[in-house]
PDB file of C-alpha atoms in Angstrom:
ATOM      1  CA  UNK F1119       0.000   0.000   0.000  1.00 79.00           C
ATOM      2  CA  UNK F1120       2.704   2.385   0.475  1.00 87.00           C
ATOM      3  CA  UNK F1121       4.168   2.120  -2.853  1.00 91.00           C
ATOM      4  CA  UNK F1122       1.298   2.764  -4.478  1.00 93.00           C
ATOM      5  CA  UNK F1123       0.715   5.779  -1.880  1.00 91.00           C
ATOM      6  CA  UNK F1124       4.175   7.288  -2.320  1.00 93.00           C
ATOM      7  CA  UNK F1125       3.959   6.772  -6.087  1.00 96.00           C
ATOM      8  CA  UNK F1126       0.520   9.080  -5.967  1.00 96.00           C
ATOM      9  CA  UNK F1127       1.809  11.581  -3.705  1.00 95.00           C
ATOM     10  CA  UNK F1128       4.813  11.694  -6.527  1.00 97.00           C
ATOM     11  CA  UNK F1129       1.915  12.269  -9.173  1.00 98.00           C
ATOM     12  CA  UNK F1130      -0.247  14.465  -7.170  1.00 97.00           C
ATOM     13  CA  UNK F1131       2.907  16.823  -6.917  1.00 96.00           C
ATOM     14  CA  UNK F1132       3.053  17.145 -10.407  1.00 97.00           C
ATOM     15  CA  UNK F1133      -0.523  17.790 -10.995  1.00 96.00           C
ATOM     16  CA  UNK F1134      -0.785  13.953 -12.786  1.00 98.00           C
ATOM     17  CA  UNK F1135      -4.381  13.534 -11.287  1.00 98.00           C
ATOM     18  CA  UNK F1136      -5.225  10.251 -13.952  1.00 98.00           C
ATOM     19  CA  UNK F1137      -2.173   8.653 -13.056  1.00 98.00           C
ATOM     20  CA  UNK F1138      -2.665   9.043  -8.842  1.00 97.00           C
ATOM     21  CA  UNK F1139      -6.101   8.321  -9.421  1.00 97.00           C
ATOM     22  CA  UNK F1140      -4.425   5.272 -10.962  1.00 97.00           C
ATOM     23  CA  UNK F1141      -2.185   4.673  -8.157  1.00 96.00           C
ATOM     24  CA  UNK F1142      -4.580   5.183  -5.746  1.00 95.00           C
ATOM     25  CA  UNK F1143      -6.938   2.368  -7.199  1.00 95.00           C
ATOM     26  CA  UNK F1144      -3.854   0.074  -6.995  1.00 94.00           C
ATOM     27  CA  UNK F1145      -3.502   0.838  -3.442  1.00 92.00           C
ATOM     28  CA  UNK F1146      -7.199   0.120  -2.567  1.00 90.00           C
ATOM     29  CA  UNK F1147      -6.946  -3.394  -3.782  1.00 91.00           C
ATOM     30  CA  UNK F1148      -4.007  -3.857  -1.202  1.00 89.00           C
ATOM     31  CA  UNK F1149      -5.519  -2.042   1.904  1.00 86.00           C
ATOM     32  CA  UNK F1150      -8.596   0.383   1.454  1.00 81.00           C
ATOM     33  CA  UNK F1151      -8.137   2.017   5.371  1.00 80.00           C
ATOM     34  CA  UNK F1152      -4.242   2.855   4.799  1.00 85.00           C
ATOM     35  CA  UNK F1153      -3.230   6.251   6.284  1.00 87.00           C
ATOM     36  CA  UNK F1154      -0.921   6.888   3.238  1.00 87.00           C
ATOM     37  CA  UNK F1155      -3.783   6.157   1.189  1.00 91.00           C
ATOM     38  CA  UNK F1156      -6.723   8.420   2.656  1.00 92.00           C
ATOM     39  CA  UNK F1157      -4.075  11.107   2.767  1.00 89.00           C
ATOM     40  CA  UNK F1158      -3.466  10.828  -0.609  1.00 93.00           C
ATOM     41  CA  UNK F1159      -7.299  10.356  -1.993  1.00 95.00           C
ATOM     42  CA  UNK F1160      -8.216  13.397   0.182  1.00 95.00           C
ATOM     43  CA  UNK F1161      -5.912  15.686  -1.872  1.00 94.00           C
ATOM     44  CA  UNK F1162      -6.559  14.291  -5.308  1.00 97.00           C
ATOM     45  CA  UNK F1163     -10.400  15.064  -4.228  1.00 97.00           C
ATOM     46  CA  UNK F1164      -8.952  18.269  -3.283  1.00 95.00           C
ATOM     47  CA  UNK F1165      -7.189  18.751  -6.460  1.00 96.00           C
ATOM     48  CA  UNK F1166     -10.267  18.127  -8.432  1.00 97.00           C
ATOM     49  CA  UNK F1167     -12.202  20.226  -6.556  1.00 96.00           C
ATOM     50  CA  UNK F1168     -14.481  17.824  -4.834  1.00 96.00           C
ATOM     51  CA  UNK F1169     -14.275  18.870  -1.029  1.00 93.00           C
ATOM     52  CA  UNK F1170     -16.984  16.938  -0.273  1.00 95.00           C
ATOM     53  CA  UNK F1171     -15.464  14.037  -1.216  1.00 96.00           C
ATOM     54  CA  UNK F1172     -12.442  14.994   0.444  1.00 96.00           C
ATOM     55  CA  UNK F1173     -13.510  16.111   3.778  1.00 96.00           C
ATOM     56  CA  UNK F1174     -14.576  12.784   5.381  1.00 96.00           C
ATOM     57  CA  UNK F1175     -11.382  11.001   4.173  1.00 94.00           C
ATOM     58  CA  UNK F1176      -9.132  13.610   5.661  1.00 94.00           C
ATOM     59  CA  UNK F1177     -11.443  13.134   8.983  1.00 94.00           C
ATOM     60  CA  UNK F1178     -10.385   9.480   8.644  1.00 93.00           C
ATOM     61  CA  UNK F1179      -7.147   9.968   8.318  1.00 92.00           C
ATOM     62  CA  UNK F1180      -6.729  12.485  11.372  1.00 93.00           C
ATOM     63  CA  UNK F1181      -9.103  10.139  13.210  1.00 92.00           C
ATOM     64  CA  UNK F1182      -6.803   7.252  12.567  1.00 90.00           C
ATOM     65  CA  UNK F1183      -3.422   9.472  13.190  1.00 88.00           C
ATOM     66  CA  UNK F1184      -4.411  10.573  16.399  1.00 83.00           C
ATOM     67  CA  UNK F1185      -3.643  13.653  18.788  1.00 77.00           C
ATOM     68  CA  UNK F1186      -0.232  13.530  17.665  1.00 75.00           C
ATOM     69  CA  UNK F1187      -0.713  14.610  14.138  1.00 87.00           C
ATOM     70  CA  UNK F1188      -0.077  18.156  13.714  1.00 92.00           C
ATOM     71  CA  UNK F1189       0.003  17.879   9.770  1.00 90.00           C
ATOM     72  CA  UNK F1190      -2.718  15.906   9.869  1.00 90.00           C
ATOM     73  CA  UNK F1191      -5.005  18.361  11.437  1.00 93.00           C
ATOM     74  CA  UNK F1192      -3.583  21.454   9.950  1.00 93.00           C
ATOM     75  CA  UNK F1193      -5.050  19.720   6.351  1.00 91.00           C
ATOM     76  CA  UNK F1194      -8.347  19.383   7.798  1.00 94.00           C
ATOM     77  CA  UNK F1195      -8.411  23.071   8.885  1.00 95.00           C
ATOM     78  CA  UNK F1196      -7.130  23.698   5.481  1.00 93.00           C
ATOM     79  CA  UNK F1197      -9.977  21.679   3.622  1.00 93.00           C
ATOM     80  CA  UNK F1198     -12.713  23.615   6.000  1.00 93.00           C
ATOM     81  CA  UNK F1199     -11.421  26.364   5.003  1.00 93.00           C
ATOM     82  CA  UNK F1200     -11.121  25.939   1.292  1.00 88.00           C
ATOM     83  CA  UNK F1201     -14.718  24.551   1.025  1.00 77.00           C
TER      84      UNK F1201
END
């Protein structure tokens, strides 16, 4: 799961949404509840402009980091604030 992750965050940085779309897909097959994987769905939802698609996966993934996830967090505030 964290190949395919890493290889969308990689794609996501370059604005490939298809191809971490693709990645992502990959990913679910492995493990659909990976951190590294609602991370990365979140922003390609983001990127698309689908906040409420992206919203609940972000909650997930702070849910599932816990209190000691700054980043976490400060990309929820960010998506609240962006929708």
């Amino acid at each position: 799961v964290l190949l395919w992750a890493r290889l969308a965050q990689h794609h996501l940085s370059r604005q490939e949404l298809d191809a971490a779309a693709e990645a992502i897909e990959k990913a679910r097959v492995v493990d659909a509840s990976g951190r590294a994987l609602l991370s990365a769905e979140a922003l390609l939802y983001h990127l698309r402009g689908e906040p409420e698609r992206a919203l609940p996966l972000q909650e997930r993934f702070v849910r599932q980091a816990g209190r000691g996830s700054a980043a976490a967090r400060n990309n929820l505030a960010y998506l609240y604030r962006s929708n």
